[in-house]
mmCIF file of C-alpha atoms and ligand atoms in Angstrom:
data_model
loop_
_atom_site.group_PDB
_atom_site.id
_atom_site.type_symbol
_atom_site.label_atom_id
_atom_site.label_comp_id
_atom_site.label_asym_id
_atom_site.label_seq_id
_atom_site.Cartn_x
_atom_site.Cartn_y
_atom_site.Cartn_z
ATOM 1 C CA MET A 1 9.182 30.817 71.938
ATOM 2 C CA PHE A 2 9.297 27.079 71.312
ATOM 3 C CA GLU A 3 12.662 25.314 71.173
ATOM 4 C CA ALA A 4 11.548 21.868 70.007
ATOM 5 C CA MET A 5 9.068 20.352 67.599
ATOM 6 C CA LEU A 6 7.483 17.059 68.686
ATOM 7 C CA TRP A 7 6.301 14.908 65.803
ATOM 8 C CA ASP A 8 3.557 12.319 65.800
ATOM 9 C CA VAL A 9 4.285 9.512 63.312
ATOM 10 C CA ASP A 10 1.175 7.801 61.903
ATOM 11 C CA GLY A 11 -0.825 10.200 59.769
ATOM 12 C CA THR A 12 1.562 13.105 60.463
ATOM 13 C CA LEU A 13 5.019 12.109 59.209
ATOM 14 C CA ALA A 14 3.418 9.788 56.665
ATOM 15 C CA GLU A 15 0.009 8.386 55.695
ATOM 16 C CA THR A 16 0.863 5.056 57.258
ATOM 17 C CA GLU A 17 -2.584 3.787 58.158
ATOM 18 C CA ARG A 18 -4.669 3.090 55.042
ATOM 19 C CA ASP A 19 -1.887 1.726 52.802
ATOM 20 C CA GLY A 20 0.511 0.600 55.518
ATOM 21 C CA HIS A 21 -0.819 -0.781 58.787
ATOM 22 C CA ARG A 22 -4.266 -1.702 57.394
ATOM 23 C CA VAL A 23 -2.851 -3.655 54.461
ATOM 24 C CA ALA A 24 -0.322 -5.343 56.759
ATOM 25 C CA PHE A 25 -3.072 -6.363 59.209
ATOM 26 C CA ASN A 26 -4.991 -7.948 56.333
ATOM 27 C CA ARG A 27 -1.876 -9.853 55.206
ATOM 28 C CA ALA A 28 -1.460 -11.158 58.757
ATOM 29 C CA PHE A 29 -5.097 -12.339 58.831
ATOM 30 C CA GLU A 30 -4.492 -14.141 55.546
ATOM 31 C CA GLU A 31 -1.296 -15.786 56.766
ATOM 32 C CA PHE A 32 -3.071 -17.000 59.893
ATOM 33 C CA GLY A 33 -5.850 -18.506 57.747
ATOM 34 C CA LEU A 34 -8.419 -16.105 59.171
ATOM 35 C CA PRO A 35 -11.268 -14.835 56.965
ATOM 36 C CA TRP A 36 -11.113 -11.392 58.630
ATOM 37 C CA ARG A 37 -10.355 -8.368 56.453
ATOM 38 C CA TRP A 38 -10.464 -4.674 57.399
ATOM 39 C CA ASP A 39 -11.711 -2.468 54.603
ATOM 40 C CA GLU A 40 -10.955 1.263 54.626
ATOM 41 C CA ALA A 41 -14.210 2.220 56.322
ATOM 42 C CA ARG A 42 -13.942 -0.410 59.081
ATOM 43 C CA TYR A 43 -10.308 0.487 59.708
ATOM 44 C CA GLY A 44 -11.239 4.164 59.981
ATOM 45 C CA LYS A 45 -13.630 3.313 62.814
ATOM 46 C CA LEU A 46 -11.059 1.060 64.479
ATOM 47 C CA LEU A 47 -8.563 3.925 64.619
ATOM 48 C CA ALA A 48 -10.522 5.202 67.620
ATOM 49 C CA VAL A 49 -8.577 2.500 69.461
ATOM 50 C CA THR A 50 -4.877 3.421 69.725
ATOM 51 C CA GLY A 51 -2.379 0.576 69.410
ATOM 52 C CA GLY A 52 -2.419 -2.282 66.915
ATOM 53 C CA ARG A 53 -2.730 -5.078 69.499
ATOM 54 C CA GLU A 54 -5.448 -3.188 71.375
ATOM 55 C CA ARG A 55 -7.234 -2.608 68.038
ATOM 56 C CA LEU A 56 -7.200 -6.352 67.304
ATOM 57 C CA LEU A 57 -8.649 -7.170 70.741
ATOM 58 C CA HIS A 58 -11.352 -4.545 70.302
ATOM 59 C CA ASP A 59 -12.285 -6.011 66.916
ATOM 60 C CA MET A 60 -12.357 -9.560 68.287
ATOM 61 C CA ALA A 61 -14.711 -8.470 71.083
ATOM 62 C CA GLN A 62 -17.233 -7.505 68.385
ATOM 63 C CA ARG A 63 -16.920 -10.654 66.240
ATOM 64 C CA SER A 64 -19.026 -13.797 66.458
ATOM 65 C CA ASP A 65 -16.179 -15.844 64.912
ATOM 66 C CA ALA A 66 -13.484 -14.723 67.377
ATOM 67 C CA PRO A 67 -11.767 -17.326 69.594
ATOM 68 C CA PRO A 68 -12.840 -17.628 73.267
ATOM 69 C CA PRO A 69 -11.744 -14.617 75.405
ATOM 70 C CA ALA A 70 -8.949 -16.603 77.120
ATOM 71 C CA GLU A 71 -7.212 -17.179 73.753
ATOM 72 C CA ARG A 72 -7.554 -13.698 72.325
ATOM 73 C CA GLU A 73 -4.560 -12.029 73.955
ATOM 74 C CA GLN A 74 -2.155 -14.616 72.559
ATOM 75 C CA LEU A 75 -3.689 -14.447 69.083
ATOM 76 C CA ALA A 76 -3.607 -10.637 69.114
ATOM 77 C CA ARG A 77 0.104 -10.678 70.042
ATOM 78 C CA ALA A 78 0.959 -13.139 67.262
ATOM 79 C CA LEU A 79 -1.091 -11.274 64.652
ATOM 80 C CA HIS A 80 0.403 -7.969 65.716
ATOM 81 C CA GLU A 81 3.940 -9.295 65.423
ATOM 82 C CA CYS A 82 3.196 -10.615 61.939
ATOM 83 C CA LYS A 83 1.512 -7.320 60.974
ATOM 84 C CA ASN A 84 4.553 -5.335 62.095
ATOM 85 C CA ALA A 85 6.848 -7.531 59.982
ATOM 86 C CA ARG A 86 4.642 -7.043 56.914
ATOM 87 C CA TYR A 87 4.427 -3.298 57.623
ATOM 88 C CA ALA A 88 8.237 -3.031 57.805
ATOM 89 C CA GLU A 89 8.494 -4.803 54.435
ATOM 90 C CA ARG A 90 6.021 -2.393 52.844
ATOM 91 C CA VAL A 91 7.903 0.583 54.202
ATOM 92 C CA ARG A 92 11.226 -0.833 52.951
ATOM 93 C CA ASP A 93 9.636 -1.356 49.538
ATOM 94 C CA GLY A 94 8.821 2.354 49.358
ATOM 95 C CA ALA A 95 5.035 1.983 49.711
ATOM 96 C CA ILE A 96 4.766 4.774 52.293
ATOM 97 C CA PRO A 97 6.274 8.169 51.344
ATOM 98 C CA LEU A 98 6.739 10.985 53.846
ATOM 99 C CA ARG A 99 3.923 13.526 53.699
ATOM 100 C CA GLU A 100 4.700 16.496 51.498
ATOM 101 C CA GLY A 101 6.275 19.355 53.416
ATOM 102 C CA VAL A 102 7.595 17.158 56.230
ATOM 103 C CA ARG A 103 11.215 16.942 55.091
ATOM 104 C CA PRO A 104 11.542 20.701 54.376
ATOM 105 C CA MET A 105 10.122 21.500 57.831
ATOM 106 C CA LEU A 106 12.569 19.095 59.488
ATOM 107 C CA GLN A 107 15.385 20.755 57.539
ATOM 108 C CA GLN A 108 14.258 24.200 58.704
ATOM 109 C CA CYS A 109 14.209 22.978 62.308
ATOM 110 C CA ARG A 110 17.785 21.709 61.971
ATOM 111 C CA ALA A 111 18.997 24.881 60.242
ATOM 112 C CA GLN A 112 17.384 27.158 62.846
ATOM 113 C CA GLY A 113 18.358 25.217 65.962
ATOM 114 C CA VAL A 114 14.886 23.903 66.815
ATOM 115 C CA ARG A 115 15.232 20.427 68.294
ATOM 116 C CA VAL A 116 13.220 17.594 66.796
ATOM 117 C CA ALA A 117 11.599 14.669 68.617
ATOM 118 C CA ILE A 118 9.351 11.743 67.785
ATOM 119 C CA THR A 119 6.367 11.364 70.122
ATOM 120 C CA THR A 120 4.299 8.353 69.169
ATOM 121 C CA THR A 121 2.673 5.386 70.857
ATOM 122 C CA THR A 122 3.222 3.146 67.845
ATOM 123 C CA SER A 123 5.557 0.142 68.239
ATOM 124 C CA ARG A 124 9.263 0.987 68.067
ATOM 125 C CA SER A 125 9.896 -1.468 65.209
ATOM 126 C CA ASN A 126 7.392 0.376 63.002
ATOM 127 C CA VAL A 127 8.883 3.769 63.786
ATOM 128 C CA GLU A 128 12.402 2.506 63.115
ATOM 129 C CA ALA A 129 11.392 0.896 59.818
ATOM 130 C CA LEU A 130 9.768 4.118 58.592
ATOM 131 C CA LEU A 131 12.580 6.422 59.680
ATOM 132 C CA ARG A 132 15.332 4.161 58.354
ATOM 133 C CA ALA A 133 13.554 3.949 54.996
ATOM 134 C CA HIS A 134 13.393 7.742 54.707
ATOM 135 C CA PHE A 135 16.495 8.987 56.523
ATOM 136 C CA GLY A 136 18.918 6.125 55.908
ATOM 137 C CA ALA A 137 21.112 4.091 58.247
ATOM 138 C CA ARG A 138 22.026 7.189 60.286
ATOM 139 C CA TRP A 139 18.403 8.202 60.866
ATOM 140 C CA ARG A 140 18.763 8.244 64.649
ATOM 141 C CA GLY A 141 21.065 11.247 64.455
ATOM 142 C CA GLU A 142 18.226 13.292 62.918
ATOM 143 C CA PHE A 143 16.213 13.205 66.154
ATOM 144 C CA ASP A 144 16.967 14.560 69.618
ATOM 145 C CA ALA A 145 14.497 12.271 71.411
ATOM 146 C CA ILE A 146 12.320 9.325 70.429
ATOM 147 C CA VAL A 147 9.389 8.035 72.487
ATOM 148 C CA CYS A 148 7.460 4.990 71.241
ATOM 149 C CA GLY A 149 4.648 2.722 72.426
ATOM 150 C CA GLU A 150 6.946 0.459 74.463
ATOM 151 C CA ASP A 151 8.166 3.462 76.496
ATOM 152 C CA VAL A 152 4.781 4.278 78.047
ATOM 153 C CA ARG A 153 2.220 2.493 80.192
ATOM 154 C CA SER A 154 -0.735 4.265 78.564
ATOM 155 C CA LYS A 155 -0.972 5.174 74.890
ATOM 156 C CA LYS A 156 -2.381 8.395 73.423
ATOM 157 C CA PRO A 157 -4.733 10.142 74.277
ATOM 158 C CA ASP A 158 -2.879 9.715 77.568
ATOM 159 C CA PRO A 159 -0.256 12.497 77.827
ATOM 160 C CA GLN A 160 2.540 10.129 78.973
ATOM 161 C CA ALA A 161 4.347 10.018 75.609
ATOM 162 C CA TYR A 162 4.481 13.827 75.531
ATOM 163 C CA LEU A 163 5.523 14.140 79.164
ATOM 164 C CA GLN A 164 8.308 11.653 78.588
ATOM 165 C CA THR A 165 9.543 13.478 75.493
ATOM 166 C CA LEU A 166 9.670 16.756 77.429
ATOM 167 C CA GLU A 167 11.628 15.036 80.176
ATOM 168 C CA LEU A 168 14.155 13.642 77.677
ATOM 169 C CA LEU A 169 14.600 17.103 76.171
ATOM 170 C CA ALA A 170 14.591 18.754 79.622
ATOM 171 C CA LEU A 171 11.973 21.246 78.437
ATOM 172 C CA GLY A 172 8.721 22.582 79.864
ATOM 173 C CA PRO A 173 5.561 22.102 77.773
ATOM 174 C CA LEU A 174 5.476 25.659 76.454
ATOM 175 C CA ALA A 175 9.021 25.294 75.119
ATOM 176 C CA ALA A 176 7.721 22.784 72.581
ATOM 177 C CA ILE A 177 5.203 22.601 69.794
ATOM 178 C CA ALA A 178 3.557 19.326 68.742
ATOM 179 C CA ILE A 179 2.328 18.305 65.315
ATOM 180 C CA GLU A 180 -0.509 15.776 65.138
ATOM 181 C CA ASP A 181 -3.264 14.491 62.847
ATOM 182 C CA SER A 182 -5.794 12.850 65.187
ATOM 183 C CA PRO A 183 -8.107 14.042 67.957
ATOM 184 C CA GLY A 184 -6.484 11.515 70.320
ATOM 185 C CA GLY A 185 -3.044 12.862 69.521
ATOM 186 C CA VAL A 186 -4.177 16.451 70.063
ATOM 187 C CA ALA A 187 -5.781 15.454 73.367
ATOM 188 C CA ALA A 188 -2.501 13.823 74.455
ATOM 189 C CA ALA A 189 -0.436 16.922 73.642
ATOM 190 C CA ARG A 190 -2.939 19.277 75.265
ATOM 191 C CA ALA A 191 -3.139 17.153 78.413
ATOM 192 C CA ALA A 192 0.643 17.501 78.661
ATOM 193 C CA GLY A 193 0.287 21.284 78.186
ATOM 194 C CA VAL A 194 2.036 21.283 74.793
ATOM 195 C CA PRO A 195 0.635 23.606 72.076
ATOM 196 C CA VAL A 196 -0.254 21.587 68.998
ATOM 197 C CA ILE A 197 -0.836 22.160 65.318
ATOM 198 C CA VAL A 198 -2.858 19.725 63.179
ATOM 199 C CA THR A 199 -2.135 18.566 59.654
ATOM 200 C CA ARG A 200 -5.286 16.737 58.594
ATOM 201 C CA SER A 201 -4.745 13.174 57.362
ATOM 202 C CA HIS A 202 -6.835 10.770 55.307
ATOM 203 C CA TYR A 203 -8.746 9.250 58.198
ATOM 204 C CA PHE A 204 -9.226 12.451 60.209
ATOM 205 C CA ALA A 205 -10.054 14.764 57.302
ATOM 206 C CA ASP A 206 -13.371 15.832 58.879
ATOM 207 C CA ALA A 207 -12.619 15.245 62.548
ATOM 208 C CA GLN A 208 -13.349 17.840 65.232
ATOM 209 C CA PHE A 209 -10.295 19.082 67.117
ATOM 210 C CA GLU A 210 -10.338 20.666 70.562
ATOM 211 C CA GLY A 211 -7.735 23.212 71.580
ATOM 212 C CA ALA A 212 -5.375 23.098 68.579
ATOM 213 C CA LEU A 213 -3.232 26.140 67.850
ATOM 214 C CA ALA A 214 -3.807 25.802 64.114
ATOM 215 C CA ILE A 215 -5.466 23.286 61.799
ATOM 216 C CA GLY A 216 -4.707 22.834 58.134
ATOM 217 C CA PRO A 217 -4.404 20.455 55.199
ATOM 218 C CA GLY A 218 -0.646 19.812 55.414
ATOM 219 C CA LEU A 219 2.740 21.498 55.682
ATOM 220 C CA HIS A 220 3.082 21.693 51.894
ATOM 221 C CA GLU A 221 0.093 24.019 51.522
ATOM 222 C CA ARG A 222 -0.381 27.593 52.816
ATOM 223 C CA ARG A 223 -4.063 27.719 51.891
ATOM 224 C CA GLY A 224 -6.861 26.305 54.040
ATOM 225 C CA TRP A 225 -5.343 26.918 57.484
ATOM 226 C CA ARG A 226 -7.191 28.192 60.535
ATOM 227 C CA PRO A 227 -5.951 30.722 61.667
ATOM 228 C CA GLY A 228 -5.116 31.781 58.128
ATOM 229 C CA LEU A 229 -1.576 32.364 56.896
ATOM 230 C CA PRO A 230 -0.354 35.495 55.121
ATOM 231 C CA ASP A 231 0.628 35.198 51.465
ATOM 232 C CA THR A 232 -1.349 32.109 50.573
ATOM 233 C CA SER A 233 -0.387 32.312 46.913
ATOM 234 C CA LYS A 234 2.229 29.594 46.975
ATOM 235 C CA GLY A 235 4.805 27.672 48.955
ATOM 236 C CA PRO A 236 4.825 25.520 52.045
ATOM 237 C CA VAL A 237 4.172 26.387 55.686
ATOM 238 C CA MET A 238 7.405 27.781 57.172
ATOM 239 C CA LEU A 239 8.834 27.503 60.653
ATOM 240 C CA ASP A 240 8.188 31.239 61.031
ATOM 241 C CA ASP A 241 4.475 30.581 60.412
ATOM 242 C CA LEU A 242 4.495 28.199 63.385
ATOM 243 C CA ARG A 243 6.206 30.931 65.419
ATOM 244 C CA GLY A 244 3.434 33.328 64.352
ATOM 245 C CA TRP A 245 0.728 30.944 65.595
ATOM 246 C CA TYR A 246 2.672 30.411 68.799
ATOM 247 C CA GLU A 247 2.814 34.175 69.407
ATOM 248 C CA GLN A 248 -0.928 34.513 68.727
ATOM 249 C CA MET A 249 -1.533 31.739 71.254
ATOM 250 C CA GLN A 250 0.157 33.671 74.026
ATOM 251 C CA SER A 251 -2.655 36.202 73.858
ATOM 252 C CA VAL A 252 -5.321 33.460 74.186
ATOM 253 C CA SER A 253 -6.228 32.723 77.803
ATOM 254 C CA GLN A 254 -6.553 28.916 77.508
ATOM 255 C CA PHE A 255 -2.813 28.636 76.908
ATOM 256 C CA ALA A 256 -1.651 31.398 79.234
HETATM 257 C C1 XBP B 301 -0.995 5.391 65.791
HETATM 258 C C2 XBP B 301 -1.668 4.190 66.244
HETATM 259 C C3 XBP B 301 -0.959 2.928 66.041
HETATM 260 C C4 XBP B 301 -0.863 2.474 64.607
HETATM 261 C C5 XBP B 301 -0.340 1.079 64.506
HETATM 262 O O1 XBP B 301 -1.297 6.486 66.620
HETATM 263 O O2 XBP B 301 -2.757 4.214 66.762
HETATM 264 O O3 XBP B 301 -1.606 1.944 66.779
HETATM 265 O O4 XBP B 301 -2.141 2.463 64.017
HETATM 266 O O5 XBP B 301 0.858 0.905 65.145
HETATM 267 P P1 XBP B 301 -0.415 7.831 66.578
HETATM 268 P P2 XBP B 301 1.083 -0.299 66.190
HETATM 269 O O6 XBP B 301 -0.442 8.349 65.182
HETATM 270 O O7 XBP B 301 -1.132 8.754 67.497
HETATM 271 O O8 XBP B 301 0.961 7.477 67.063
HETATM 272 O O9 XBP B 301 0.545 -1.530 65.560
HETATM 273 O O10 XBP B 301 2.562 -0.315 66.375
HETATM 274 O O11 XBP B 301 0.323 0.073 67.445
HETATM 275 MG MG1 MG B 302 -1.291 10.156 64.208
#
């Protein structure tokens, strides 16, 4: 049975992308006097590129009004730094709530002795801003391990962030369960050998997922999961439901 739950941040703990990072990127463009703006649809496509700085460079490579290639790295760094500052302000202002069902699941983990880790390739400052806003000054004590973008050489879908989290917890991959919202995140967990459940987020509502243990609309809702949950009438997904999926998995050869 799993002993730890490894949490992705963006899209999983909170819907940070559309109203958080995207808006903050646009503020940074404005502050730098750039006419660039990312609307929801464009940003959705850009999410295929993990990492805010990498996303900026990818966008610049497609623009006719981007600076010459030799200047792009420096501009991307400066814009990214500004974006992160604006993002932290938005989070502090309460613009980004936790997804429904997240806090009760974290509480169940604590109460039942399941360790909790953050496994993300987002910048540390963004993770800290979000967690401080929702868990207060002592937020660090809520988590047994935290792996962020600065801790790895390659971002998701590379498995490094997951492998590093397992190392910090001194656990094998089957002693953990991951929770993700994106195909890249699922690929990262699977490549590390960690079983993963998916709570669909705004930008990945219709995405295809390979090799997930279970896929559903969110932890607050028992209906609409594959595999289905018993007693769908009301209430959130419980830790025991995750244990049920985990047990089912052990009879499926791809995870054996
Ligand atoms: C999140 C990302 C990040 C965020 C922005 O992926 O791809 O790049 O969009 O954060 P995941 P940074 O949910 O898999 O962690 O600007 O700090 O990269
Ligand atoms: Mg995510």
